[in-house]
Coordinates of C-alpha atoms in Angstrom, one line a residue:
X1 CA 116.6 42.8 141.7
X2 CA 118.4 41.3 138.8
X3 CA 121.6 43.5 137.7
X4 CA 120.5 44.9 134.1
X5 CA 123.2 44.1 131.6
X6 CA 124.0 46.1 128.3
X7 CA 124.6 43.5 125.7
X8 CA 125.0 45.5 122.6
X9 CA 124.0 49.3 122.4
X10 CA 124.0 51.5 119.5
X11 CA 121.9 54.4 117.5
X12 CA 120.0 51.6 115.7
X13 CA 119.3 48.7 118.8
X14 CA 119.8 47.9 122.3
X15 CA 119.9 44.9 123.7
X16 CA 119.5 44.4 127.7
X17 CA 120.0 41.3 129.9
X18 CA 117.7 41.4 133.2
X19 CA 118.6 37.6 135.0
X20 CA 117.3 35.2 132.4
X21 CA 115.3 37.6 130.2
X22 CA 116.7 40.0 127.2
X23 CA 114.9 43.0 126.2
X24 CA 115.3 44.2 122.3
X25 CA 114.9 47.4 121.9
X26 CA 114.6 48.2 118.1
X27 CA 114.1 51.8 116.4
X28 CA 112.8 49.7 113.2
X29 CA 110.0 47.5 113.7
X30 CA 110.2 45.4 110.9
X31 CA 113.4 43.9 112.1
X32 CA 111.2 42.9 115.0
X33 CA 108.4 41.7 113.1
X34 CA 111.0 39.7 111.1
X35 CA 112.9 38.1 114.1
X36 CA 108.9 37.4 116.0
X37 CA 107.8 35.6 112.8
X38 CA 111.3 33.1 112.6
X39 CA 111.1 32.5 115.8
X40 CA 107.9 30.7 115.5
X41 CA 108.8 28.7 112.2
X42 CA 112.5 27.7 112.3
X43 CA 113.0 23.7 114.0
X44 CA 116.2 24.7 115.6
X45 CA 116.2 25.5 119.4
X46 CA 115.3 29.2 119.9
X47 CA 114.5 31.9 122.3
X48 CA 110.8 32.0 123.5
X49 CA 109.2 34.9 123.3
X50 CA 107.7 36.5 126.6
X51 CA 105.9 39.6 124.9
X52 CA 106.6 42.4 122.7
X53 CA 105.5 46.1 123.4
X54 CA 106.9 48.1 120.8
X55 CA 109.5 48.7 120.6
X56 CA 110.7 46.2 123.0
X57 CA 110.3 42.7 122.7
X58 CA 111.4 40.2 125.5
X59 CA 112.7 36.8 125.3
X60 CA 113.9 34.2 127.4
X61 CA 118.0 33.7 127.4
X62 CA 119.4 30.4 125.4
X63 CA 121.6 27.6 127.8
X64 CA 124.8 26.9 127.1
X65 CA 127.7 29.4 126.2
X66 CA 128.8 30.7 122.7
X67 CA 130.5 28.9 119.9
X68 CA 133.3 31.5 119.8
X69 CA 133.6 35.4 119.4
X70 CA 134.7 37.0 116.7
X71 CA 138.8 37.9 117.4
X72 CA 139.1 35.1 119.8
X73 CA 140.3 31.9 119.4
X74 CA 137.0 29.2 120.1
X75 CA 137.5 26.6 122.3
X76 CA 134.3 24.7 121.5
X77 CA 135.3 21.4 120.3
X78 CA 135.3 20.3 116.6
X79 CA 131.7 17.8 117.2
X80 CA 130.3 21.3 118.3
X81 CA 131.1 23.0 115.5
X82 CA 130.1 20.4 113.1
X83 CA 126.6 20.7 115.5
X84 CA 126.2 24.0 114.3
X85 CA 126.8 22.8 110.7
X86 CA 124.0 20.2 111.0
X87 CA 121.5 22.9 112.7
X88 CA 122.5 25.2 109.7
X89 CA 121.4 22.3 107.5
X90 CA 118.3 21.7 108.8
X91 CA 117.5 25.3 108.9
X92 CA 119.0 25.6 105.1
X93 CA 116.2 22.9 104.2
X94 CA 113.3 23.8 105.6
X95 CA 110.2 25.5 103.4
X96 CA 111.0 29.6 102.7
X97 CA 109.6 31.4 105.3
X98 CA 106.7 34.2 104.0
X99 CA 108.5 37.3 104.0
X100 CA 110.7 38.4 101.2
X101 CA 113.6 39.1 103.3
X102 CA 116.2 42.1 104.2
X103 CA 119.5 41.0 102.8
X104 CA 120.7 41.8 99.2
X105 CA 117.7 39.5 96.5
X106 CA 120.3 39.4 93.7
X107 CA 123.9 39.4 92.6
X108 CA 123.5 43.0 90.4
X109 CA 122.2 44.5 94.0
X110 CA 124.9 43.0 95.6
X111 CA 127.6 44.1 93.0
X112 CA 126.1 47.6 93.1
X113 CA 126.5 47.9 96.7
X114 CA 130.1 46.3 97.2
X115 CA 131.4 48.6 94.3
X116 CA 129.8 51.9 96.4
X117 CA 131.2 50.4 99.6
X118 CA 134.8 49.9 98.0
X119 CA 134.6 53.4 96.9
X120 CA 133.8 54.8 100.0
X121 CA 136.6 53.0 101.7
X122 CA 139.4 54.2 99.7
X123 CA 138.1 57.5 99.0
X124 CA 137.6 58.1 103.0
X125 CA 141.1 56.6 104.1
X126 CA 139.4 54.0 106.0
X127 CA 141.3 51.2 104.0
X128 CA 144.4 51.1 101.8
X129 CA 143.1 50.6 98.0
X130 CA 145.1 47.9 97.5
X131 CA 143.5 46.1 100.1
X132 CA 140.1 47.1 99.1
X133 CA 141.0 46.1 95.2
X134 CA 142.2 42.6 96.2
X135 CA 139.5 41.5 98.1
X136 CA 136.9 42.9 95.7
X137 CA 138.6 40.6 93.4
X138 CA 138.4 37.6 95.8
X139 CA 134.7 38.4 96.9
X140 CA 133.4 38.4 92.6
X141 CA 132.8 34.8 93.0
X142 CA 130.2 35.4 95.9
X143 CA 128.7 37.8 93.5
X144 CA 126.3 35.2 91.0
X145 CA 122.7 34.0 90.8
X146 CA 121.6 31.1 93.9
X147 CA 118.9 28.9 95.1
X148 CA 117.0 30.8 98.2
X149 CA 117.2 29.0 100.7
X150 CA 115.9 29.8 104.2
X151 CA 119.1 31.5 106.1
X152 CA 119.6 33.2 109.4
X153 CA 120.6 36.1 107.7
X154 CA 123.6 37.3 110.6
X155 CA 125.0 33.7 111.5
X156 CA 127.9 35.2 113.7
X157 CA 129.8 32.8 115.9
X158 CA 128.2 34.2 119.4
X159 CA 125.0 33.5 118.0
X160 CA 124.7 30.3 118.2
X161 CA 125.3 28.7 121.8
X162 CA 126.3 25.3 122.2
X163 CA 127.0 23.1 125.6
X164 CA 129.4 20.5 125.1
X165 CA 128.7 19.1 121.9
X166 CA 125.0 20.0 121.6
X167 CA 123.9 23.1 120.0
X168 CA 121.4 24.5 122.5
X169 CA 119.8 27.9 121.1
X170 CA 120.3 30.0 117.9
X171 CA 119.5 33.9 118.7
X172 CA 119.1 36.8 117.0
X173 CA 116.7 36.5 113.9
X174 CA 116.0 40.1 112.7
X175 CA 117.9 39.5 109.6
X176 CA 116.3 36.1 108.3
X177 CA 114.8 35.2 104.8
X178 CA 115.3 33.7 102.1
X179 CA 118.5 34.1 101.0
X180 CA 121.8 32.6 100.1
X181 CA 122.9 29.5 102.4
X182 CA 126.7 29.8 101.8
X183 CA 126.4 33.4 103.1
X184 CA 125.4 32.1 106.6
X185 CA 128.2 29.4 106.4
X186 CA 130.9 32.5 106.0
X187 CA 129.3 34.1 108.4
X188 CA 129.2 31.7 111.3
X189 CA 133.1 30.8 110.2
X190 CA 134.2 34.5 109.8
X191 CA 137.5 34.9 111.4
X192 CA 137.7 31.6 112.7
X193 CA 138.6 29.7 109.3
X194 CA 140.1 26.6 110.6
X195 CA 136.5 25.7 111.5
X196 CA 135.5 25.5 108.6
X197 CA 136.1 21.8 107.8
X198 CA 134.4 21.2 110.7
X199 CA 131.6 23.0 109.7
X200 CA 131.6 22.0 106.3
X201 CA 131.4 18.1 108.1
X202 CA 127.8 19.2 110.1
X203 CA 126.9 20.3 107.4
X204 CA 127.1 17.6 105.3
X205 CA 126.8 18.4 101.3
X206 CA 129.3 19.2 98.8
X207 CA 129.6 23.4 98.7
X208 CA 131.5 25.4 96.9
X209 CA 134.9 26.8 99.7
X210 CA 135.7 29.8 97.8
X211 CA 132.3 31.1 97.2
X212 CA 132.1 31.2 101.4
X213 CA 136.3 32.5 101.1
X214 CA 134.4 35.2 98.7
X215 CA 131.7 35.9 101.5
X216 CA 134.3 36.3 103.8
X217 CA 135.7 39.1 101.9
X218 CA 132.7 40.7 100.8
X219 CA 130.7 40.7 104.4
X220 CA 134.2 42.0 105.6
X221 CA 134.1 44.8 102.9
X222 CA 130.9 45.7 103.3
X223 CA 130.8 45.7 107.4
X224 CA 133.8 48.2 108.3
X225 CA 132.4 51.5 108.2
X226 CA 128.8 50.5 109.1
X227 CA 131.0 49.0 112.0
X228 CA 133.7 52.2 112.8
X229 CA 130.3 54.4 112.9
X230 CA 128.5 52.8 115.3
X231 CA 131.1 52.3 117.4
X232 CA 132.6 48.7 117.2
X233 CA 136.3 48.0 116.0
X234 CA 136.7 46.3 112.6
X235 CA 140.8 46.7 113.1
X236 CA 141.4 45.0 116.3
X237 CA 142.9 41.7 116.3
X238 CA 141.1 38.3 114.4
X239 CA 138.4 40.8 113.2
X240 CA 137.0 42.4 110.0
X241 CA 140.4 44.1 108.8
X242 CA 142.2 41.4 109.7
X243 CA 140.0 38.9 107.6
X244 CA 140.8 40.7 104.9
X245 CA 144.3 41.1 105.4
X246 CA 144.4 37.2 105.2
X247 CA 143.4 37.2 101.8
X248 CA 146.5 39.5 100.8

């Protein structure tokens, strides 16, 4: 028998690996629904889906390794990263999918949820207030009206999985919709900002750098005590805190 493998655990999700198969288990089912219905729309090479019995659903495992992890330093080459730029494109351009979508619809939701987060932070001791007050600052320029486009939704390096130069498989859908494409650039170059070029040359249009340097912030901002509470470590090294502290 196959060893079973925890990939990611917490109160909302599990994740299992059994050999080549994972097993999402999901105490929301619309972030199933969500990640079922991608799956059979976007171009870019995917997970198959085996079958889903709520709550689980079971796919088949991507080749290839990750792009990076967040904290590390990636060694995947600069043509792979510029890969993933090029898939993101092509996803970025494709029609909107159905579904209206789970992340924030406009900047006002957006703003009202960053200045409630911010709040929290400083008024719970998780973060210094200066820190919190200059990279609200830095994260304003995410915060403005843009053209949906179809995004991944929770881009994070070790979601996309590359070998060699090739881009191989792109997991972990639950979050897509229409949304805003430079949020998926900052996300996939979180942490690892001296991708971003290379990125930025996949990619292959003219954005706007410090609208994804304001995504940085703001994703950062908004992710550290969603992150503390469930268990994961926004303060060690190359991650959330840290990302932050860069723009100091």
């Amino acid at each position: 028998m196959d060893e079973v493998k925890v990939v990611v655990a917490h109160s909302e999700r599990a994740t299992l690996r059994v050999g080549d198969v994972f097993l999402k288990v999901d105490a929301d089912q619309a972030r199933i629904d969500v990640e079922v219905e991608a799956l059979a729309l976007v171009s870019l090479p995917t997970p198959r889906v085996l079958w889903r019995r709520p709550p689980v659903l079971a796919i088949t495992a991507v080749p290839g390794t990750a792009l990076g992890r967040l904290g590390a330093p990636s060694t995947a080459s600069p043509a792979a990263w510029a890969g993933a730029g090029a898939a993101v494109r092509r996803l970025h351009e494709a029609p909107l999918p159905p579904w209206t979508g789970r992340r924030r619809r406009g900047p006002e939701e957006l703003a009202a949820e960053l200045d409630g987060e911010c709040e929290a932070l400083v008024k719970n001791g998780v973060l210094p207030a200066d820190l919190v007050t200059r990279n609200r600052q830095v994260a304003e320029a995410a915060i403005r009206p843009w053209a949906s486009a179809f995004t991944h939704g929770d881009l994070q390096v070790d979601h996309v999985f590359v070998d060699g130069d090739e881009v191989t498989g792109v997991i972990d859908w639950s979050e897509a919709g229409p949304g805003d494409a430079l949020f998926d650039l900052a996300t996939l170059t979180l942490g690892h900002e001296e991708r971003l070029d290379d990125v930025l040359a996949g990619y292959g249009t003219d954005v706007d750098v410090d609208v994804i340097r304001a995504w940085w912030s703001l994703r950062s901002l908004l992710g550290v005590r969603w992150l503390v509470e469930h268990g994961f470590d926004p303060f060690a090294p190359g991650c959330e805190v840290d990302v932050l502290k860069a723009r100091m």
